[in-house]
CSV table of C-alpha atoms and ligand atoms in Angstrom, one decimal:
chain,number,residue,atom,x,y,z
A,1,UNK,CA,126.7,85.6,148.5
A,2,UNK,CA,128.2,88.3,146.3
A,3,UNK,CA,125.4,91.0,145.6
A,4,UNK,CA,124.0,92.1,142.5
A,5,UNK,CA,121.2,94.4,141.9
A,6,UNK,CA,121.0,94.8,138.1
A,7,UNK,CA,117.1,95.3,137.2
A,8,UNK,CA,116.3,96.2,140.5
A,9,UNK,CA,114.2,99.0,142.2
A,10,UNK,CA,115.2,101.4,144.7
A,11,UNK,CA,111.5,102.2,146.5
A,12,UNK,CA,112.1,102.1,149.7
A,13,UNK,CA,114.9,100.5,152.3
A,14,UNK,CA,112.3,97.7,153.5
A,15,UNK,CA,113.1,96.6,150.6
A,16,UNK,CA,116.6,96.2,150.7
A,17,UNK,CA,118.7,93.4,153.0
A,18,UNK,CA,121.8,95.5,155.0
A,19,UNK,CA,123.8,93.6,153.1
A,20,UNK,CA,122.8,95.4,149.5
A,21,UNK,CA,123.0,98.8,151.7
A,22,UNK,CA,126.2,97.8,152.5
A,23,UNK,CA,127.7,97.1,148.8
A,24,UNK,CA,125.7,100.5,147.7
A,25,UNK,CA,127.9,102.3,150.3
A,26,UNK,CA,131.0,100.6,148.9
A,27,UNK,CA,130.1,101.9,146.1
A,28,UNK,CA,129.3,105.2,147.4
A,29,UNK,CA,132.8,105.5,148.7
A,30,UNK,CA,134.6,104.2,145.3
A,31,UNK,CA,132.8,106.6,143.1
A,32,UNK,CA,133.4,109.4,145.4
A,33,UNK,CA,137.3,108.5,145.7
A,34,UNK,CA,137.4,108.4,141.9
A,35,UNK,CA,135.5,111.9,141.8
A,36,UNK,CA,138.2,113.2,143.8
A,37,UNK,CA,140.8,112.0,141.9
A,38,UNK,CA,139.6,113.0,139.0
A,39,UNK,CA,139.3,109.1,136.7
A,40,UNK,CA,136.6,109.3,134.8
A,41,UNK,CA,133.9,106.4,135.0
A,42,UNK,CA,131.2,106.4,132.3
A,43,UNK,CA,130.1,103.2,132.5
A,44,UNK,CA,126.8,103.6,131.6
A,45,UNK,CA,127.5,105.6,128.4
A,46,UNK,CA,124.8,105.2,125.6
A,47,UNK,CA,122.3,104.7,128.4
A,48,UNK,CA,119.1,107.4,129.0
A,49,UNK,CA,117.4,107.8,132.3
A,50,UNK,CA,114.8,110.3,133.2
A,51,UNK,CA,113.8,112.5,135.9
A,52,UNK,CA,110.1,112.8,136.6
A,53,UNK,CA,109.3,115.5,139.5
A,54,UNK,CA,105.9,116.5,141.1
A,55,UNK,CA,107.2,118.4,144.0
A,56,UNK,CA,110.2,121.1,143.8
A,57,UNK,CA,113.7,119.7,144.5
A,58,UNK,CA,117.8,121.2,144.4
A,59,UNK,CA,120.0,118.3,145.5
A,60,UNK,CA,117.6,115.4,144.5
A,61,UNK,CA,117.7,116.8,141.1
A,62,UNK,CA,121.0,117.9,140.7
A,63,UNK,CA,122.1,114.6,142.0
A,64,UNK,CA,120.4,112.8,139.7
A,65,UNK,CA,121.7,115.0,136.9
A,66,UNK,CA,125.4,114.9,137.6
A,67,UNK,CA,125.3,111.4,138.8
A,68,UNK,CA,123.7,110.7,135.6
A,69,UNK,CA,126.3,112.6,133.5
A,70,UNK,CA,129.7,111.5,135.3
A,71,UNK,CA,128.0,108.2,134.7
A,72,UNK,CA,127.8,108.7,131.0
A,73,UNK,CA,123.8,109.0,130.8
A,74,UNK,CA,122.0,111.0,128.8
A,75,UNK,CA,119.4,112.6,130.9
A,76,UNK,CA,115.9,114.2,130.7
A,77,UNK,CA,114.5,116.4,133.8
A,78,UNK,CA,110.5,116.7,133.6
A,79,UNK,CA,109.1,119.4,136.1
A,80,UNK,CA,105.4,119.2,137.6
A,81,UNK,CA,103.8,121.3,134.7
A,82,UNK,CA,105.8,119.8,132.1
A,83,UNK,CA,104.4,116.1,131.7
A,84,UNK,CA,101.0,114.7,131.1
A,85,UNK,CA,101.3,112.9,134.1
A,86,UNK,CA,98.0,112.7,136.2
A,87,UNK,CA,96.3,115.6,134.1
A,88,UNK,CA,96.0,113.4,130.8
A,89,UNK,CA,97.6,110.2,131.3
A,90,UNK,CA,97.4,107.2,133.8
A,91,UNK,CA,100.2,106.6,136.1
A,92,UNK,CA,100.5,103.4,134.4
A,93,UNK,CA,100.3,104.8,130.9
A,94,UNK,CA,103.6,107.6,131.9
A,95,UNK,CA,105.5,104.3,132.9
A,96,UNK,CA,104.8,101.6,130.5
A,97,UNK,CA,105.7,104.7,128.2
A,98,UNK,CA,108.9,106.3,130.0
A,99,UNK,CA,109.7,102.6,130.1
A,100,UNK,CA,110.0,102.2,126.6
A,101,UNK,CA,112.1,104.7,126.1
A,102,UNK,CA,114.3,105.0,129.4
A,103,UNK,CA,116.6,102.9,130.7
A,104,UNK,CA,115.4,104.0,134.6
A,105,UNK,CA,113.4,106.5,136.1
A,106,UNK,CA,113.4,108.8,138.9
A,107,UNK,CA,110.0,109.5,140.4
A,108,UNK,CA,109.7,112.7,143.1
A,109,UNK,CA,105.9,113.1,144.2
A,110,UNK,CA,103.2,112.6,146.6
A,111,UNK,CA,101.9,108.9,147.8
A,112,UNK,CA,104.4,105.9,148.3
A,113,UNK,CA,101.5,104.0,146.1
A,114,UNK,CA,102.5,106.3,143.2
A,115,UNK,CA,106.4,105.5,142.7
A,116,UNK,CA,105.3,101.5,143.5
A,117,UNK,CA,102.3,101.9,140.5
A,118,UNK,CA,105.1,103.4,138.1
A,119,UNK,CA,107.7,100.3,138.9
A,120,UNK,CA,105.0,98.1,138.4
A,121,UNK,CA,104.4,99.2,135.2
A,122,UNK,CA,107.9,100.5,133.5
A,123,UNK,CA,109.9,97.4,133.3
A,124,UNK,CA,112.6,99.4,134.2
A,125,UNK,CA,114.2,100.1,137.4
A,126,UNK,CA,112.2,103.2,139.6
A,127,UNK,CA,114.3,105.1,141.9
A,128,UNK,CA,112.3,106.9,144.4
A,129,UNK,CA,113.5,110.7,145.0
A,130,UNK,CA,110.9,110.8,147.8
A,131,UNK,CA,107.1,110.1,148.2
A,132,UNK,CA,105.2,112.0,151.8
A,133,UNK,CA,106.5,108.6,153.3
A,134,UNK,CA,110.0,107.8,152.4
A,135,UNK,CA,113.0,109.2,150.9
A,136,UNK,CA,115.2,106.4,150.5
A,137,UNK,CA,118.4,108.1,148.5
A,138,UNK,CA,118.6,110.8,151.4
A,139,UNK,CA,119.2,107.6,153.9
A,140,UNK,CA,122.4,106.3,151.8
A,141,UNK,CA,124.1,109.7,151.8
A,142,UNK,CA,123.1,110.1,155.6
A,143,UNK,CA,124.7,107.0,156.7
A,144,UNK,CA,127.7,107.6,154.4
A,145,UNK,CA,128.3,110.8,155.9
A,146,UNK,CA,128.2,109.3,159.6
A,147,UNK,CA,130.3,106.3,158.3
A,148,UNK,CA,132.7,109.0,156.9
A,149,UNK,CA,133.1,111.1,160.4
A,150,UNK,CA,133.0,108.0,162.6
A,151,UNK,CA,134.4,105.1,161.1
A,152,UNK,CA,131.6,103.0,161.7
A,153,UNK,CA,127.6,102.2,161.7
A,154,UNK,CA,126.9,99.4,164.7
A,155,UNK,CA,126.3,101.3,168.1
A,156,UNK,CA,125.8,105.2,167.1
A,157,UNK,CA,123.2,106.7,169.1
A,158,UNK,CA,121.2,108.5,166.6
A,159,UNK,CA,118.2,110.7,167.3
A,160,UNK,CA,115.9,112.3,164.9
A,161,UNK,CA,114.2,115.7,167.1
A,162,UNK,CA,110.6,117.2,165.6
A,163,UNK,CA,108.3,115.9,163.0
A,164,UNK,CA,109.1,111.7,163.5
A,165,UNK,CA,106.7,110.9,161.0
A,166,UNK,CA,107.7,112.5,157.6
A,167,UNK,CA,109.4,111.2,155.1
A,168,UNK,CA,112.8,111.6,156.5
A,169,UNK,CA,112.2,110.4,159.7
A,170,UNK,CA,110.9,106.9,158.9
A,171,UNK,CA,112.9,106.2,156.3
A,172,UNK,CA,115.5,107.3,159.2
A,173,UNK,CA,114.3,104.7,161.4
A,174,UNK,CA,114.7,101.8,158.6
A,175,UNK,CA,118.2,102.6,158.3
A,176,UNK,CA,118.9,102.7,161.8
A,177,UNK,CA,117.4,98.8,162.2
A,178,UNK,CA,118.8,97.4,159.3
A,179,UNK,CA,122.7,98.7,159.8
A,180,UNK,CA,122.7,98.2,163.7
A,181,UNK,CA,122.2,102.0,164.9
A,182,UNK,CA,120.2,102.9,167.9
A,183,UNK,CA,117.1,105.4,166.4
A,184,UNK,CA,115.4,107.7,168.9
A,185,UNK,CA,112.8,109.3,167.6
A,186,UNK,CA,112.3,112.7,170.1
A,187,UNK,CA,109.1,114.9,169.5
A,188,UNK,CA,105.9,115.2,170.7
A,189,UNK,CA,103.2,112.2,170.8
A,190,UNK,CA,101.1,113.7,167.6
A,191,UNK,CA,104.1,113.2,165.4
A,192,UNK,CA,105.7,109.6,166.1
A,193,UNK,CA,105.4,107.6,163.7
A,194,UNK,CA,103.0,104.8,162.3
A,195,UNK,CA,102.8,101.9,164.9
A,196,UNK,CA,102.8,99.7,162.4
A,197,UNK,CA,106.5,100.9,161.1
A,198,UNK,CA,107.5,101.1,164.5
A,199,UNK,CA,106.8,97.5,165.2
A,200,UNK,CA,108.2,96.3,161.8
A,201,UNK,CA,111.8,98.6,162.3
A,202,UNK,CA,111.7,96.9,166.1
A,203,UNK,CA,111.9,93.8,164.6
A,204,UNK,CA,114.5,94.8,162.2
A,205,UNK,CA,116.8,96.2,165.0
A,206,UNK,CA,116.1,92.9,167.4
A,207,UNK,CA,117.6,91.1,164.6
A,208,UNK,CA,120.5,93.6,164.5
A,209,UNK,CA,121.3,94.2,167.6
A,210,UNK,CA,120.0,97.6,168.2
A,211,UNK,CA,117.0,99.4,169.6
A,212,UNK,CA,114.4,101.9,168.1
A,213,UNK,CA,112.6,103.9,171.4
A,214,UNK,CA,110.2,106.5,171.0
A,215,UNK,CA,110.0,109.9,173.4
A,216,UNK,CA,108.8,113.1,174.1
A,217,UNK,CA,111.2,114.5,176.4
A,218,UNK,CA,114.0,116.7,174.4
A,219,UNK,CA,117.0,115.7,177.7
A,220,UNK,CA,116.1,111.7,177.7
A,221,UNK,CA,115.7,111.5,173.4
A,222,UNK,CA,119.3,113.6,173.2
A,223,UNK,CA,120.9,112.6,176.3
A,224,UNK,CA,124.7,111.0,175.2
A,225,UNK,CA,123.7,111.2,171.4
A,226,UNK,CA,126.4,111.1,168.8
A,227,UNK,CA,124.2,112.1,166.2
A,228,UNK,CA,121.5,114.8,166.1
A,229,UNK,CA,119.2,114.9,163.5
A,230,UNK,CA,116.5,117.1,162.3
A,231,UNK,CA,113.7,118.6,159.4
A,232,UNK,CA,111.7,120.9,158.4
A,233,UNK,CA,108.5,121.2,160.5
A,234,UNK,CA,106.0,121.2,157.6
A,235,UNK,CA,106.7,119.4,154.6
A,236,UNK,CA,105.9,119.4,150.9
A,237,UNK,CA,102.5,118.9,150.2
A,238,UNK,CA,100.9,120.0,153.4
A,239,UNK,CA,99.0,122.8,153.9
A,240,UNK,CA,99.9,126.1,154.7
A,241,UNK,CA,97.3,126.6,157.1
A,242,UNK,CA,98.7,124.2,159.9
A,243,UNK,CA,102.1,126.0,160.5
A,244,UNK,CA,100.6,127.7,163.2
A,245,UNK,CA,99.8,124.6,164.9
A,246,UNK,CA,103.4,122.9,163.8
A,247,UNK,CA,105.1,125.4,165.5
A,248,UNK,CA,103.0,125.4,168.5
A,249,UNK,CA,103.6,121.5,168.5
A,250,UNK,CA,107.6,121.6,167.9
A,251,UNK,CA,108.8,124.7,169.1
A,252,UNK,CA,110.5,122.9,172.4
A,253,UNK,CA,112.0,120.6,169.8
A,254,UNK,CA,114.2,123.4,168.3
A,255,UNK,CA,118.1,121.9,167.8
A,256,UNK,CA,120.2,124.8,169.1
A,257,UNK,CA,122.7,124.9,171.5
A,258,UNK,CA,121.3,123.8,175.0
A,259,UNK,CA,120.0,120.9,173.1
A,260,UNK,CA,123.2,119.9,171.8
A,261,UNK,CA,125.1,120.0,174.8
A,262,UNK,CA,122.9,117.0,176.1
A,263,UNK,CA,124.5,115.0,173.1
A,264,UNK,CA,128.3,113.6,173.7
A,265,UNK,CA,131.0,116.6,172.7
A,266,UNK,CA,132.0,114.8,169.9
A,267,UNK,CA,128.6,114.9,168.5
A,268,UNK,CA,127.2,116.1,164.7
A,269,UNK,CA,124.4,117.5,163.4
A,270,UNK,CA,122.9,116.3,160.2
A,271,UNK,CA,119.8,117.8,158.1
A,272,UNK,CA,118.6,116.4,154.7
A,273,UNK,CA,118.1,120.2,153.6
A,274,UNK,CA,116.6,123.0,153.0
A,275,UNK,CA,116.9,124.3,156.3
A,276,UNK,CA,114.8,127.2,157.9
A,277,UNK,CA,117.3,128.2,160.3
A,278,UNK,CA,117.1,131.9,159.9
A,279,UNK,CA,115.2,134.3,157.9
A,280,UNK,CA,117.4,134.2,154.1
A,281,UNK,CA,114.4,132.5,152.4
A,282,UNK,CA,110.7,133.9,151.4
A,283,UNK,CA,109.2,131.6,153.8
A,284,UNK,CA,111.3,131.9,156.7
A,285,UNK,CA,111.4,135.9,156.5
A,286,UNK,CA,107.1,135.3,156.2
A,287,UNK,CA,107.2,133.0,159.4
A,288,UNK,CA,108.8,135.5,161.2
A,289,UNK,CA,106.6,138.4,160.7
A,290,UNK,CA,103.4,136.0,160.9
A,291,UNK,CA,104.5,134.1,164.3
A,292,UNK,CA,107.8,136.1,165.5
A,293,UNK,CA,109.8,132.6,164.9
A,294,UNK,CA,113.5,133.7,163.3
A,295,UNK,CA,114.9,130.2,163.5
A,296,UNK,CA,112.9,127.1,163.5
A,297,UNK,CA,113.7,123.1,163.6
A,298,UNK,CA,117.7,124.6,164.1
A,299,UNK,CA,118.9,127.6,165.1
A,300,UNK,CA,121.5,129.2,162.9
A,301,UNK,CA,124.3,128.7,165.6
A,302,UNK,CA,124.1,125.2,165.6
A,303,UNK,CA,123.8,125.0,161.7
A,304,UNK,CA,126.8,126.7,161.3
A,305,UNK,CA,129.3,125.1,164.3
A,306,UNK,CA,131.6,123.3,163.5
A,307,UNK,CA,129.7,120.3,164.2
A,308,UNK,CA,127.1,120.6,161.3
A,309,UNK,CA,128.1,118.4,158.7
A,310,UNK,CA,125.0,119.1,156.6
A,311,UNK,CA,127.2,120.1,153.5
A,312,UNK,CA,129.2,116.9,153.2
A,313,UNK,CA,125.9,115.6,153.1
A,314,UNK,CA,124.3,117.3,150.6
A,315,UNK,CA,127.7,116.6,148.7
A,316,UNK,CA,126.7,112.8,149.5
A,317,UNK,CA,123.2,112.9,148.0
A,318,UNK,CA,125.6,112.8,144.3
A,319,UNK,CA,127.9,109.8,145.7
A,320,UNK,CA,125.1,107.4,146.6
A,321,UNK,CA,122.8,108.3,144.2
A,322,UNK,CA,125.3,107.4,141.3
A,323,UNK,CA,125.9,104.2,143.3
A,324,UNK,CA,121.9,103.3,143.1
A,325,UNK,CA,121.9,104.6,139.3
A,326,UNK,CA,125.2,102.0,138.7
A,327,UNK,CA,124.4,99.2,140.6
A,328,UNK,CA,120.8,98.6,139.0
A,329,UNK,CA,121.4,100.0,134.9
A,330,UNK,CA,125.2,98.3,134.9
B,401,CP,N1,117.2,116.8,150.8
B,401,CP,C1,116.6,116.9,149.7
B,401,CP,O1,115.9,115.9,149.2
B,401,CP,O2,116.7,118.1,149.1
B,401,CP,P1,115.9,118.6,147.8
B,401,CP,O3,114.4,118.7,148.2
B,401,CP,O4,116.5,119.9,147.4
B,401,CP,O5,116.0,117.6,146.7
B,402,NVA,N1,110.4,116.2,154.9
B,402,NVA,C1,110.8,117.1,153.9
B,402,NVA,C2,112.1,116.6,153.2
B,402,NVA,C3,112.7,117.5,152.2
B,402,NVA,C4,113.9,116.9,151.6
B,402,NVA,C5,109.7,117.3,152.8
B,402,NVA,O1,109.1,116.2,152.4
B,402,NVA,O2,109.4,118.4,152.4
């Protein structure tokens, strides 16, 4: 059945069959082929969509922005101070409201229950730029970068080392189930993730002929990987005061070199971004002097070998997330 996702929201990927995945990755590929090439493809010219954050964000944003703009959009970025969002106006007043005036809306913030409030009341498609459990558009341009270096989806062996139950790391996990690739999950027992996801994905992946298995032991989860995956150890919107205990938790979970050489040769290293892999950045330079840690979920070898493909990543976030944009506002 041909697939059409006009009117449609992009919350999360349990929403989505690996079938629609699929066509949004087509797509991925054909809008970043006519990037390259330079043909122009404002398709949605005339149309207006807007960018609602409440946490801080580069390629998310960016993404949006350009993906809007190639795409012919007009669009409006709204920062965490700069809406009356929460302070003086219901969830469900900022969306009947956006709706009225927006053609879609981006939502970046705290509880999954936030972005699914706003789609119920915009009447436009939401896109979710990532909620404290799932970052659906980061998924898309993480499989189209594996798709890209491997040819192919059905059989990798990916595994996801450190924090296993962020954002990043479940929505990992869906992926993995619906498009047939075998998800480790490698960290220690206080971080896997919900059971009840777990259970759900482990259906998915029976029904696609591949496995999701859960461990703490760095040489079994990495053992004849192709891909290696990791992210930050605290995330956005938790508290400053547990980083001592993160890093106590995760620092045999570091991805540097020994760790890689457990994975097959021809292995690659992903990461969603930012990275703290060495001390460039306000936080990582405050890390080090608090807890003498220079490099933390990677070390800055590994992020810079030649098998990091982070960039062409990030580069991916723009490629899919037009393809999300087009396929629901064309
Ligand atoms: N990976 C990612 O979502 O990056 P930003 O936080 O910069 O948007
Ligand atoms: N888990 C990270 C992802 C950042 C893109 C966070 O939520 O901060």
């Amino acid at each position: 059945m041909p697939v059409n996702l006009r009117g449609r929201n992009f919350l999360k990927l349990l929403d989505y069959t690996p079938e629609e995945i699929r066509y949004l990755l087509d797509l991925a590929h054909e809008f970043k082929r006519m990037k390259m090439a330079g043909v122009p493809h404002r398709y949605l010219a005339g149309k207006n969509i807007v960018l609602l954050f409440e946490k801080t964000s580069t390629r998310t944003r960016c993404s949006f922005e350009v993906a809007g703009m190639d795409l012919g959009c007009g669009v409006t970025y709204l920062d965490p101070g700069s809406s009356q969002m929460g302070k003086k106006e219901s969830i469900a007043d900022t969306a009947r409201v956006l709706g009225r005036i927006y053609d879609g809306i981006e939502y970046r913030g705290f509880d999954q229950s936030i972005v699914e409030d706003i789609a119920k009341y915009a009447g436009v498609p939401v896109w979710n730029g990532l909620t404290n459990q799932f970052h659906p558009t980061q998924m898309l341009a993480d499989v189209m970068t594996i798709e890209e270096h491997f040819g192919y989806l059905k059989g990798i062996n990916f595994t996801f080392v450190g924090d296993a139950r962020n954002n990043v790391a479940n929505s990992l996990m869906v992926v993995s189930a619906k498009m047939g690739i075998n998800f480790t999950a490698c960290g220690p027992k206080e971080l896997w993730p919900e059971e009840s996801l777990v259970e759900e994905c482990k259906k998915i992946a029976a029904e696609h002929g591949c496995t999701i298995r859960m461990t703490d032991d760095v040489k079994e989860g990495t053992t004849g990987a192709d891909v290696i995956y990791t992210d930050i150890w605290l995330s956005m919107g938790e508290p400053d005061e547990i980083w001592a205990k993160r890093i106590a938790l995760l620092k045999d979970y570091q991805v540097n070199k020994e760790l890689m050489a457990n994975a097959k040769p021809e292995a690659i290293f992903l990461h969603c971004l930012p990275s703290f892999h060495d001390t460039k950045t306000t936080i990582g330079a405050d890390i080090a002097k608090k807890f003498g840690v220079n490099e933390m979920e990677v070390s800055d070898e590994v992020f810079e070998s030649k098998q990091s493909k982070v960039f062409d990543e990030a580069e991916n976030r723009m490629h899919t997330i037009k393809a999300v944009i087009y396929a629901t506002l064309c």
